[in-house]
JSON list of C-alpha atoms in Angstrom, two decimals:
[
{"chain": "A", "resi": 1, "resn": "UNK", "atom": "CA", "xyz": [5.08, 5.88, -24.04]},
{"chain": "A", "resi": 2, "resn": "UNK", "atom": "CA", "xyz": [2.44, 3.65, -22.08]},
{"chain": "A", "resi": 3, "resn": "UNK", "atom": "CA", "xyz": [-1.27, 4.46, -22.10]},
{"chain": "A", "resi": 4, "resn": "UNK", "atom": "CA", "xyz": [-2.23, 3.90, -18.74]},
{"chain": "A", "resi": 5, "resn": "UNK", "atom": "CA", "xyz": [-5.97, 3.45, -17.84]},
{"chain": "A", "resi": 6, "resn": "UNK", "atom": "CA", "xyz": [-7.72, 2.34, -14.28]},
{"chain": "A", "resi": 7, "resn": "UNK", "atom": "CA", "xyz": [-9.04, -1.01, -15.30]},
{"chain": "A", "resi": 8, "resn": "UNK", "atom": "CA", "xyz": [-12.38, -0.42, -13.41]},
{"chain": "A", "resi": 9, "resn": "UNK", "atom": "CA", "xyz": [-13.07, 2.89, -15.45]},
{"chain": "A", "resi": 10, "resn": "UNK", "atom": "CA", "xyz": [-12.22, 1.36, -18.37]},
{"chain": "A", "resi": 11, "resn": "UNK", "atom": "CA", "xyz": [-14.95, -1.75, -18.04]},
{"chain": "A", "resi": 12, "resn": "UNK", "atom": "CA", "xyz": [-17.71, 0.46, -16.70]},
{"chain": "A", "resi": 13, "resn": "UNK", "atom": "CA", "xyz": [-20.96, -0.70, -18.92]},
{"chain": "A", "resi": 14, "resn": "UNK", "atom": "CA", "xyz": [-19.37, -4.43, -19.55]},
{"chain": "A", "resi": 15, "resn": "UNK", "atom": "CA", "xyz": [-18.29, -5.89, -16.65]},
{"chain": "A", "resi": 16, "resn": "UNK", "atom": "CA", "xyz": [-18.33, -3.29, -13.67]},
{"chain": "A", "resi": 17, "resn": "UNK", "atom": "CA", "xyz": [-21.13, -1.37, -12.44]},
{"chain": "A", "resi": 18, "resn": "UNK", "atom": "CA", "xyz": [-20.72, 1.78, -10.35]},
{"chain": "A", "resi": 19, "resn": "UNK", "atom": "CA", "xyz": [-20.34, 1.71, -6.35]},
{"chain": "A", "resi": 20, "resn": "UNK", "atom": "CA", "xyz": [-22.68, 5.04, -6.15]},
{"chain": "A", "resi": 21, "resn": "UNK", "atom": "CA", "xyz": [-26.24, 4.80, -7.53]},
{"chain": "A", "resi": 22, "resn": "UNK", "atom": "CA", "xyz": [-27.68, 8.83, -7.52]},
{"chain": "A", "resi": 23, "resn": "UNK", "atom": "CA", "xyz": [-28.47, 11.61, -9.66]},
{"chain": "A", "resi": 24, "resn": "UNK", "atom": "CA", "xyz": [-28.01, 14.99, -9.38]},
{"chain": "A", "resi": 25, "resn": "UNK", "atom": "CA", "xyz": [-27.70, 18.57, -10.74]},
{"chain": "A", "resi": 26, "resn": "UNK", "atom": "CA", "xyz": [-24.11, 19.50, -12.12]},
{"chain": "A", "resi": 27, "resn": "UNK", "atom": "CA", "xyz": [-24.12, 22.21, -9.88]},
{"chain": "A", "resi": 28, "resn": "UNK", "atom": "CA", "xyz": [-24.56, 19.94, -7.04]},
{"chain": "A", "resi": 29, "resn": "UNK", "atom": "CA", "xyz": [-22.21, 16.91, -8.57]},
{"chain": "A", "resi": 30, "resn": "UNK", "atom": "CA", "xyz": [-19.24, 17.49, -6.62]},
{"chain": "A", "resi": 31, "resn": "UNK", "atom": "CA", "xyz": [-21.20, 17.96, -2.91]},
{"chain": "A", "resi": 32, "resn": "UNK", "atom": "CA", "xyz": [-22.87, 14.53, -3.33]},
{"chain": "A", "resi": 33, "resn": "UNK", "atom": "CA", "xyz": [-19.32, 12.98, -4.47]},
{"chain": "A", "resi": 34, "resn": "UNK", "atom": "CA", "xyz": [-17.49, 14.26, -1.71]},
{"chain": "A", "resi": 35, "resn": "UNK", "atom": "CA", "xyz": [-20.25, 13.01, 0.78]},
{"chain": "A", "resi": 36, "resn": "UNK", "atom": "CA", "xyz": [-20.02, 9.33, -0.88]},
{"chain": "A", "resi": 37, "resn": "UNK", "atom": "CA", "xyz": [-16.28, 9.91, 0.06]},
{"chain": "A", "resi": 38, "resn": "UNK", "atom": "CA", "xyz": [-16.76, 10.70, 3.92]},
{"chain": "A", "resi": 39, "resn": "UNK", "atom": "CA", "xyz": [-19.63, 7.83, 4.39]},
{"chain": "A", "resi": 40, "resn": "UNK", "atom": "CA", "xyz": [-16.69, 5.11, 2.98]},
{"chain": "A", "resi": 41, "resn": "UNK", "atom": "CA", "xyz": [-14.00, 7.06, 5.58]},
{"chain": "A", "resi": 42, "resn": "UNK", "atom": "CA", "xyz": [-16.32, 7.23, 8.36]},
{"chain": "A", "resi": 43, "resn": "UNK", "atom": "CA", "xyz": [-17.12, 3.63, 7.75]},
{"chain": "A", "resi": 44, "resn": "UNK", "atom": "CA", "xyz": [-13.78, 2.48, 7.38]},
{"chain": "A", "resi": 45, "resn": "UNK", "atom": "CA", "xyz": [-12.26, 4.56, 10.62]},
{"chain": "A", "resi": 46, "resn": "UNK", "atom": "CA", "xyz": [-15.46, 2.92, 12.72]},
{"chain": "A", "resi": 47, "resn": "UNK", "atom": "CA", "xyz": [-14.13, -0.53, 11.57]},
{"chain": "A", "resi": 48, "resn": "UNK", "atom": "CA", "xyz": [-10.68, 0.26, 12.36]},
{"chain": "A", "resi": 49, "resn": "UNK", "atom": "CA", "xyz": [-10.86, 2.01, 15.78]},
{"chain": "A", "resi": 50, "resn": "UNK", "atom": "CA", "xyz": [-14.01, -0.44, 17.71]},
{"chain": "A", "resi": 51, "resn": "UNK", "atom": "CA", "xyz": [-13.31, -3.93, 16.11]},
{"chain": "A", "resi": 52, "resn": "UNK", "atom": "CA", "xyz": [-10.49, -5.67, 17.30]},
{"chain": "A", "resi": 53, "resn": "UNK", "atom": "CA", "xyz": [-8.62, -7.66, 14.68]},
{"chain": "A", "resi": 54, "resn": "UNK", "atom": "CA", "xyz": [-5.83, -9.73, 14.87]},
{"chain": "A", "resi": 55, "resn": "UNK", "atom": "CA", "xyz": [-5.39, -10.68, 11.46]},
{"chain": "A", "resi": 56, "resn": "UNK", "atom": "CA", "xyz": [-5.40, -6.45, 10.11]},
{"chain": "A", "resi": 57, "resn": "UNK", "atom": "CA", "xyz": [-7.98, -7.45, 7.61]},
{"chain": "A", "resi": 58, "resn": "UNK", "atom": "CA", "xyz": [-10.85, -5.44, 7.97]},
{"chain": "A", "resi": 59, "resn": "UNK", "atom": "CA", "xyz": [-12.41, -7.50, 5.11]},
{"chain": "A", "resi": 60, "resn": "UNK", "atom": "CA", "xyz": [-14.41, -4.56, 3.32]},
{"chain": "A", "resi": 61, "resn": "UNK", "atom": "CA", "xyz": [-14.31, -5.58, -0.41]},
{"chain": "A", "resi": 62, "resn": "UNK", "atom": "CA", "xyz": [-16.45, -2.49, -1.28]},
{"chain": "A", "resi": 63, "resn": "UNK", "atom": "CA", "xyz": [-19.20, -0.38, -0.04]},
{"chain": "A", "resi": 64, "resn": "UNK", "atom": "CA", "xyz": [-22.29, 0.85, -2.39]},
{"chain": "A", "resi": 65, "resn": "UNK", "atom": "CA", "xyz": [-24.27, 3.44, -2.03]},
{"chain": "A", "resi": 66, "resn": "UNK", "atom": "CA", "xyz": [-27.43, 4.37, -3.22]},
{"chain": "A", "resi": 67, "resn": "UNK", "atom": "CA", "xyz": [-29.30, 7.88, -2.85]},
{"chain": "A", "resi": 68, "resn": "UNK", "atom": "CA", "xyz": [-33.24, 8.38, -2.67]},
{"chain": "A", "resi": 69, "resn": "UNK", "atom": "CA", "xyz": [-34.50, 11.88, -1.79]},
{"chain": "A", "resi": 70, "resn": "UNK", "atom": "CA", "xyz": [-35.10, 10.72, 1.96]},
{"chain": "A", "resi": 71, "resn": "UNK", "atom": "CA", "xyz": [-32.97, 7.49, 1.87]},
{"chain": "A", "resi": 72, "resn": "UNK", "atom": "CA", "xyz": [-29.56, 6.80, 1.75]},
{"chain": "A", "resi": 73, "resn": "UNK", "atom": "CA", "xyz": [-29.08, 3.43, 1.40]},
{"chain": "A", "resi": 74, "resn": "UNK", "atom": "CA", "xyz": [-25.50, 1.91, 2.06]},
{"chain": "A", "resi": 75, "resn": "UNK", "atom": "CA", "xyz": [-25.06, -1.90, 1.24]},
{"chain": "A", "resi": 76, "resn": "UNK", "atom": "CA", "xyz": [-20.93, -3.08, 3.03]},
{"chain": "A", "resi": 77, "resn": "UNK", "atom": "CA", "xyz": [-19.41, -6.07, 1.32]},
{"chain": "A", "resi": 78, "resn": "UNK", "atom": "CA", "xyz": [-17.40, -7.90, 3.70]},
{"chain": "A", "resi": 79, "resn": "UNK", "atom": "CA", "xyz": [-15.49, -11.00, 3.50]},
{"chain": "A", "resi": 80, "resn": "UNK", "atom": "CA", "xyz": [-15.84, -11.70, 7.72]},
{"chain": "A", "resi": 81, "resn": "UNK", "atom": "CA", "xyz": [-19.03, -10.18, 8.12]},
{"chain": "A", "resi": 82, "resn": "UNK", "atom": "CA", "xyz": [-18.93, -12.04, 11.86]},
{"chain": "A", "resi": 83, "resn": "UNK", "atom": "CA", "xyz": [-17.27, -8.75, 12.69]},
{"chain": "A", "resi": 84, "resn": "UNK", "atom": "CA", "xyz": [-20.03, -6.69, 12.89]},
{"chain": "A", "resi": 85, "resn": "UNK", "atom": "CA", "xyz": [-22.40, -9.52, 13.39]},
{"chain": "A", "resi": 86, "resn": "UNK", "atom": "CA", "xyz": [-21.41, -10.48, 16.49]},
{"chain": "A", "resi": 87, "resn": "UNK", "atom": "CA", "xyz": [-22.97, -7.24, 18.50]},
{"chain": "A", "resi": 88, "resn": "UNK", "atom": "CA", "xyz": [-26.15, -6.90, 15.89]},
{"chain": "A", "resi": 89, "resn": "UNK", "atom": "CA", "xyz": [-28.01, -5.01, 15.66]},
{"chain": "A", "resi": 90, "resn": "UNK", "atom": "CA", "xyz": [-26.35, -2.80, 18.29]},
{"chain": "A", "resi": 91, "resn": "UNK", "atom": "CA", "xyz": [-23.37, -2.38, 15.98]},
{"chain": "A", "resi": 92, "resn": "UNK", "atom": "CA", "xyz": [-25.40, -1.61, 13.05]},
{"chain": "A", "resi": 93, "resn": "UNK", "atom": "CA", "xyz": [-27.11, 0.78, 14.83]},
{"chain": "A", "resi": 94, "resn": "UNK", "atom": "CA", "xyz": [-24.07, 2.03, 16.23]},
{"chain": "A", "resi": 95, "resn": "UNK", "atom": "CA", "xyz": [-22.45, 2.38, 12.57]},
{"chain": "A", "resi": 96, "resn": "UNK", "atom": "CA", "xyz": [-25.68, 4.55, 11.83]},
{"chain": "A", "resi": 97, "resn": "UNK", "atom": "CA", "xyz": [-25.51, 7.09, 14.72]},
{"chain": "A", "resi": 98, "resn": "UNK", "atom": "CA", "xyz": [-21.50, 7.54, 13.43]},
{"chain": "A", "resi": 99, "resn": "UNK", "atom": "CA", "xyz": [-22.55, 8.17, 10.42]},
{"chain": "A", "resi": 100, "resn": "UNK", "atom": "CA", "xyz": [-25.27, 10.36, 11.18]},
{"chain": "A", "resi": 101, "resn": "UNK", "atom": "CA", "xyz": [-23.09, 12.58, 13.31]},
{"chain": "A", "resi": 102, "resn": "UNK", "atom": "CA", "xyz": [-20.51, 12.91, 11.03]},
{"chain": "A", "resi": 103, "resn": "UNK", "atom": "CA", "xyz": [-22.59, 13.55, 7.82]},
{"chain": "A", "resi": 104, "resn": "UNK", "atom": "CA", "xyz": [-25.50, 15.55, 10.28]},
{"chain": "A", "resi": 105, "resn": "UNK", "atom": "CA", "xyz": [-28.77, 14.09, 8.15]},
{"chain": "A", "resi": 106, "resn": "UNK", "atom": "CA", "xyz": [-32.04, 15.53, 9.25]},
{"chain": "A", "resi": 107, "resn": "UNK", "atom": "CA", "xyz": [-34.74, 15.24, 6.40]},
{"chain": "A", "resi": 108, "resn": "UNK", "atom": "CA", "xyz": [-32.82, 12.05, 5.02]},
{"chain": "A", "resi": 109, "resn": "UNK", "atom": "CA", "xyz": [-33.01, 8.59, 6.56]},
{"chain": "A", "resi": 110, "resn": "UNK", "atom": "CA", "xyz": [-29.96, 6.35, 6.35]},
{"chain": "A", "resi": 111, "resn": "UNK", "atom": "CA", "xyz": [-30.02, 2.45, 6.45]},
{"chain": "A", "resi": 112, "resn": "UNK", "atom": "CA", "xyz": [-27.14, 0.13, 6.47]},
{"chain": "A", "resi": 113, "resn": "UNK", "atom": "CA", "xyz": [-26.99, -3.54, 5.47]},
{"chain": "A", "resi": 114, "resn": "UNK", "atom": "CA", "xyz": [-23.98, -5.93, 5.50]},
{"chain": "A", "resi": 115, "resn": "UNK", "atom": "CA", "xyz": [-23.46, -8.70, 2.60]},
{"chain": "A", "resi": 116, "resn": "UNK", "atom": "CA", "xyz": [-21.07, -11.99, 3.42]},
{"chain": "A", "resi": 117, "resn": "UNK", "atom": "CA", "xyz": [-18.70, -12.46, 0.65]},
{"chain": "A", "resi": 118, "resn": "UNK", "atom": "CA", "xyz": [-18.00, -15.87, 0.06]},
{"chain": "A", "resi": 119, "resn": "UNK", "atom": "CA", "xyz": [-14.59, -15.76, -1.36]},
{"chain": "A", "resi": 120, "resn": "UNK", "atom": "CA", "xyz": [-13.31, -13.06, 0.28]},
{"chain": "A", "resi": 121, "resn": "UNK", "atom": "CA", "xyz": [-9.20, -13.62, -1.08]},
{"chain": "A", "resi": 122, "resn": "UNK", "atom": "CA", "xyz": [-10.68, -13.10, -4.08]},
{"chain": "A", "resi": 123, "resn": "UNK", "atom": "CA", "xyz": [-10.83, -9.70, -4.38]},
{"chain": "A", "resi": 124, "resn": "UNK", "atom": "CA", "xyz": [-7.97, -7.05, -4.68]},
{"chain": "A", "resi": 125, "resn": "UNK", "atom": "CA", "xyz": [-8.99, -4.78, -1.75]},
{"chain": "A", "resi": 126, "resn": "UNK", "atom": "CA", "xyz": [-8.94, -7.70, 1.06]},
{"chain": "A", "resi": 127, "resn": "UNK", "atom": "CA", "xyz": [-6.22, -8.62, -0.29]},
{"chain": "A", "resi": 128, "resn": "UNK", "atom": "CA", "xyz": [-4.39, -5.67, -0.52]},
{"chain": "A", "resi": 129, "resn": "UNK", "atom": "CA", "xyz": [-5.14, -5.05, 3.28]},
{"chain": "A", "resi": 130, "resn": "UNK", "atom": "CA", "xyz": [-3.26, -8.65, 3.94]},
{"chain": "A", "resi": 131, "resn": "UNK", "atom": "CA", "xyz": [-0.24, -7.50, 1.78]},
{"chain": "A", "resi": 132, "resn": "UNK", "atom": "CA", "xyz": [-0.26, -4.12, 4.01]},
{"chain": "A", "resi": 133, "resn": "UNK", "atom": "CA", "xyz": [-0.45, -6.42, 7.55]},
{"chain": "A", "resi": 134, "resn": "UNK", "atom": "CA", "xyz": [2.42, -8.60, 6.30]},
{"chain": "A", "resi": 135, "resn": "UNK", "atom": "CA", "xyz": [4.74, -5.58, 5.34]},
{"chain": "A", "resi": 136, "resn": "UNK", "atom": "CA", "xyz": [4.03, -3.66, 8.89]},
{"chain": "A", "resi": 137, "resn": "UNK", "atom": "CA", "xyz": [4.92, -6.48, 10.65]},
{"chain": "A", "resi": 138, "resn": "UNK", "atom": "CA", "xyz": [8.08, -6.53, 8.75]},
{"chain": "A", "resi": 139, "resn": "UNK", "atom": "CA", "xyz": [7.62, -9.75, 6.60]},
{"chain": "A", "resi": 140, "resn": "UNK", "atom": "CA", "xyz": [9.68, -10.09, 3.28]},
{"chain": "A", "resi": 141, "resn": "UNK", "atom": "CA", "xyz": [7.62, -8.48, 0.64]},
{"chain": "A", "resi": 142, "resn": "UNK", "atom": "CA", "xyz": [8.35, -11.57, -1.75]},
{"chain": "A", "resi": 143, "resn": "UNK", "atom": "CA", "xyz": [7.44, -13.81, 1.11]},
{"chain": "A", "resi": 144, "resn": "UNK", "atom": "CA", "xyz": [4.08, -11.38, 1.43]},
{"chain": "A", "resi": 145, "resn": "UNK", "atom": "CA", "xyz": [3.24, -11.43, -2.12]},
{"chain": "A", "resi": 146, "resn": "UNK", "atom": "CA", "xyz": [3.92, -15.38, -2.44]},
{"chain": "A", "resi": 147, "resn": "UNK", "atom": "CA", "xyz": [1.49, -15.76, 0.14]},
{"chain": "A", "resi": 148, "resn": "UNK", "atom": "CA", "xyz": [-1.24, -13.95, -1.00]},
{"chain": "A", "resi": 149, "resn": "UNK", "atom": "CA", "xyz": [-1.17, -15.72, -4.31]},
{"chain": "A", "resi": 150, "resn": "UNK", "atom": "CA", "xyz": [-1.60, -18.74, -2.12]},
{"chain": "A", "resi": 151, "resn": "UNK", "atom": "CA", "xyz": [-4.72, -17.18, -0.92]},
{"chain": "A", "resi": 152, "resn": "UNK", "atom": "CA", "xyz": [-6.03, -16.05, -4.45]},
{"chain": "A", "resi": 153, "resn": "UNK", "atom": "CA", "xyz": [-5.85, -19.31, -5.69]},
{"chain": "A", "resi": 154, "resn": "UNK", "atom": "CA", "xyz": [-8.09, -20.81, -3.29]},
{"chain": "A", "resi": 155, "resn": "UNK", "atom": "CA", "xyz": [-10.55, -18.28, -4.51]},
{"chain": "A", "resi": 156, "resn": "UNK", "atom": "CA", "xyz": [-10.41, -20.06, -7.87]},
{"chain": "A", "resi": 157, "resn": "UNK", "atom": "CA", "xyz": [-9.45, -17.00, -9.81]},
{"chain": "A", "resi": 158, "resn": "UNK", "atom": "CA", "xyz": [-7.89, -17.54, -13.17]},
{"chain": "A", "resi": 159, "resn": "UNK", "atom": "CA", "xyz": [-4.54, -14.62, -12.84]},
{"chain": "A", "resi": 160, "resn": "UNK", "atom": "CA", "xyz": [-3.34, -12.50, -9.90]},
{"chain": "A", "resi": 161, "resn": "UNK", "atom": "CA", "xyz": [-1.09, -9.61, -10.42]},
{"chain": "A", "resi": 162, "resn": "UNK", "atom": "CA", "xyz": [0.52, -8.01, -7.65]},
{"chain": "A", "resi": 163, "resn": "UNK", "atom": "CA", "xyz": [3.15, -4.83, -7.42]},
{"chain": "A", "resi": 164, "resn": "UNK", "atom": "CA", "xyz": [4.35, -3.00, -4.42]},
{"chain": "A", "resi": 165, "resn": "UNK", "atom": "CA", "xyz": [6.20, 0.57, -4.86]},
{"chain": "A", "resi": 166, "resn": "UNK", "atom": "CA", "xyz": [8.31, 2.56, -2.05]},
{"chain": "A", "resi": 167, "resn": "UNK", "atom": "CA", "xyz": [11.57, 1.90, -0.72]},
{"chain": "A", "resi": 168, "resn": "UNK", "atom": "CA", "xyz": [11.35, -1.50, 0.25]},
{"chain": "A", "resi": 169, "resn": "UNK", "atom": "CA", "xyz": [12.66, -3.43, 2.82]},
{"chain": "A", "resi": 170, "resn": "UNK", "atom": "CA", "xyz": [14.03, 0.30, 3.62]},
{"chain": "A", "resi": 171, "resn": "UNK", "atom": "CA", "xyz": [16.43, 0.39, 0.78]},
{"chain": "A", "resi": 172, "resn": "UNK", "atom": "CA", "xyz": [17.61, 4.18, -0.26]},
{"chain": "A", "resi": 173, "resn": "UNK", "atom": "CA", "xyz": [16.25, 4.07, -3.59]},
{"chain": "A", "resi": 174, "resn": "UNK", "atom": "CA", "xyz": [12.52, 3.40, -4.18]},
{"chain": "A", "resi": 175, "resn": "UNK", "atom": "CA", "xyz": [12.29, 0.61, -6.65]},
{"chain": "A", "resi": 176, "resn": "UNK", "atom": "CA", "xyz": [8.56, -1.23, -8.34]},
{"chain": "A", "resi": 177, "resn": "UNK", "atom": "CA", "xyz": [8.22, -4.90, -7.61]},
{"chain": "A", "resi": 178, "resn": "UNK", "atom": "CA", "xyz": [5.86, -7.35, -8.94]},
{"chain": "A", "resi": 179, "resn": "UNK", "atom": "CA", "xyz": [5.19, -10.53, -9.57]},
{"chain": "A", "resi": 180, "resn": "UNK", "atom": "CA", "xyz": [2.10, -12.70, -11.93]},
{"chain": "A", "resi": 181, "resn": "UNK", "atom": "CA", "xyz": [0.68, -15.74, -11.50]},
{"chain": "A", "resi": 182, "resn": "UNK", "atom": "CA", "xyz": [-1.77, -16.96, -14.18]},
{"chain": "A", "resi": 183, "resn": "UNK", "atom": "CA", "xyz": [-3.35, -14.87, -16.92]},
{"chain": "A", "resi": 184, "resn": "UNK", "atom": "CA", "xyz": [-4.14, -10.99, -16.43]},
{"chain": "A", "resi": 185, "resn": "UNK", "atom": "CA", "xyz": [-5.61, -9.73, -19.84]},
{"chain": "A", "resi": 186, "resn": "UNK", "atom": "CA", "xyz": [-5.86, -6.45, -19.20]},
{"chain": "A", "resi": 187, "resn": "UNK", "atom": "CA", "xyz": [-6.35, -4.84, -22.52]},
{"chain": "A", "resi": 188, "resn": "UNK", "atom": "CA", "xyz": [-9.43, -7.48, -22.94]},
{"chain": "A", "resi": 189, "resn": "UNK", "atom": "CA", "xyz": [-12.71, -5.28, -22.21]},
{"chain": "A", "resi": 190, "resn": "UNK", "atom": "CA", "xyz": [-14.42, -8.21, -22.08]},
{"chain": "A", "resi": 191, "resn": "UNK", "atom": "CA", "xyz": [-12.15, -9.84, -19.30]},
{"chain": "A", "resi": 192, "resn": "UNK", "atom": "CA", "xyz": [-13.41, -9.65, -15.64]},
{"chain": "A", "resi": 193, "resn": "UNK", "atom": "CA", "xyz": [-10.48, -7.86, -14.07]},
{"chain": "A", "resi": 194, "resn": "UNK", "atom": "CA", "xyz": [-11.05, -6.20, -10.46]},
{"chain": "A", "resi": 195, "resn": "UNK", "atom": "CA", "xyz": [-8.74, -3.91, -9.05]},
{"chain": "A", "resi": 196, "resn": "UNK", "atom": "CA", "xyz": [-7.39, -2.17, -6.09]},
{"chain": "A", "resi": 197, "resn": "UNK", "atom": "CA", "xyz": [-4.57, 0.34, -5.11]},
{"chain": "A", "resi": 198, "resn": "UNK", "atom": "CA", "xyz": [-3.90, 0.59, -1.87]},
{"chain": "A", "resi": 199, "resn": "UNK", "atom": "CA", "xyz": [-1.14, 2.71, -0.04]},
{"chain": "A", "resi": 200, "resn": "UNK", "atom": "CA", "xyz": [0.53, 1.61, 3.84]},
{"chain": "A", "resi": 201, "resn": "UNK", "atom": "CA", "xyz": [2.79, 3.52, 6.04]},
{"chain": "A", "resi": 202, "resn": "UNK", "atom": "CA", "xyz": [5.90, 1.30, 7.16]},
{"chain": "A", "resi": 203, "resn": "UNK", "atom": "CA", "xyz": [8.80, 3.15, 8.99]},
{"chain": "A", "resi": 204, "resn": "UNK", "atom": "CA", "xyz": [10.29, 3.32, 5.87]},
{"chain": "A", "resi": 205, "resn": "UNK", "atom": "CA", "xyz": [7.74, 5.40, 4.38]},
{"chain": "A", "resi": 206, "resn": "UNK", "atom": "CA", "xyz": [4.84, 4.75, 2.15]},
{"chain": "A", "resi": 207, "resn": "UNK", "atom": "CA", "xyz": [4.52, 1.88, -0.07]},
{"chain": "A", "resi": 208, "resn": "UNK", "atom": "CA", "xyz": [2.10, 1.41, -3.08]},
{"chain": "A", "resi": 209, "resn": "UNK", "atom": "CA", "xyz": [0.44, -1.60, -3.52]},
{"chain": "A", "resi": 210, "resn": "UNK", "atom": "CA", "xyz": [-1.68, -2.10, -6.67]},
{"chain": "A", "resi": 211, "resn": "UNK", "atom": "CA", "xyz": [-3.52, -5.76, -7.43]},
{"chain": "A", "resi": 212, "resn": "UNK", "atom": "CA", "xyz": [-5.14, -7.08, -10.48]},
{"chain": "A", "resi": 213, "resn": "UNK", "atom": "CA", "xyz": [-7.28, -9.76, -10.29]},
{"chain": "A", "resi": 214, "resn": "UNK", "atom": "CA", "xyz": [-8.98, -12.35, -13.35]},
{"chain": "A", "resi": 215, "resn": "UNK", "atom": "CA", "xyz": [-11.56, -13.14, -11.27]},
{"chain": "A", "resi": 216, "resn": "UNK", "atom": "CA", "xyz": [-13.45, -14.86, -13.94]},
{"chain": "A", "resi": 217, "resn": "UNK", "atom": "CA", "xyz": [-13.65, -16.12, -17.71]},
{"chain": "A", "resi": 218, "resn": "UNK", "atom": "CA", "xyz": [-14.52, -13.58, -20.89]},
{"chain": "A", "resi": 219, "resn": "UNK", "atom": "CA", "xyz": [-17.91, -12.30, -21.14]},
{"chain": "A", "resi": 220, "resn": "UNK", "atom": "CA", "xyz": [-19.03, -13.45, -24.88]},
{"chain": "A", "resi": 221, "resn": "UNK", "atom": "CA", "xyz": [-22.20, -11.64, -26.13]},
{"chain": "A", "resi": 222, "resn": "UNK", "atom": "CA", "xyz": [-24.25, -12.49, -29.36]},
{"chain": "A", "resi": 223, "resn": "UNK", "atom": "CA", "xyz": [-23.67, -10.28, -32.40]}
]
């Protein structure tokens, strides 16, 4: 039987850090996960609905937060940050008011900052959201998955690993597809391996796609 494990869980304290920086009571755990949950939806459904892109890559690799008492500080990782630069501040400060209205802070201040990513193929979530475009539009998913191993390797990543669940291409039975390029050591600790899963609605139904990436060589530490 196979011992499956989310690779980012697994390297938390090696290689990965959290996305969420806070403390809090048990009692009041769940309330301040749930809210880290609806800030990334709110930002992601602002992203999708006011920028117009013709690529369908919003280009959000991740999105970290980090809670004061009166500060919630949220820090968006994008690969094509010239989305929301073009109207700044005004879309920043338009981001804010979403957020605010959604999440209703009073006593708490909230400030947003956007960080460029400069190899923005290189990581699963972009990536992922390229893969998702492609199959929407009806592309071969081998042609799709070919393609964005092109893009990985521009990135200079060492292994890409990419599978895609569902019926696909519309087929009757649902069927798991994949394909590797490289080296993916993913029982390595050590081994910088990011990863995404991502799920898109075709008219077929809903496809799975998960992506590992080597984005990097083995972390060696002294004895």
């Amino acid at each position: 039987m196979g011992q499956k494990i989310n690779p980012l869980g697994f390297r938390l304290g090696t290689t990965r850090s959290h996305h969420s920086l806070w403390f809090a009571q048990p009692k009041n755990y769940s309330e301040g996960l749930q809210e880290d949950q609806k800030i990334r939806n709110c930002i992601n459904n602002y992203v999708q609905k006011n920028l117009k892109i013709s690529s369908s890559v919003e280009g959000i690799a991740r999105i970290e937060i980090k809670k004061r008492i009166d500060l919630i500080q949220i820090i968006i990782y994008m690969g094509f940050p010239k989305l929301l630069i073009e109207g700044r501040p005004r879309r920043i400060e338009d981001l804010q008011m979403n957020v605010n209205k959604e999440l209703n802070y009073v006593n708490r201040k909230l400030n947003i900052a956007i960080t460029r990513i400069a190899k923005p193929y290189g990581h699963p979530n972009i990536l992922a959201e390229f893969i998702a475009g492609q199959l929407k539009n009806r592309v071969s998913f081998r042609k799709a998955m070919k393609k964005a191993i092109e893009l990985t390797e521009q990135a200079d990543t060492k292994g890409i690993q990419v599978q895609i669940a569902g019926r696909i291409d519309g087929k009757e039975i649902a069927r798991v597809e994949w394909i590797r390029e490289g080296r993916v050591p993913l029982q390595t600790i050590r081994a910088k391996i990011d990863y995404c899963s991502y799920k898109v609605r075709t008219i077929y139904g809903v496809l799975g796609i998960k992506i590992w990436i080597f984005a990097d060589g083995v972390i060696i530490r002294n004895p």
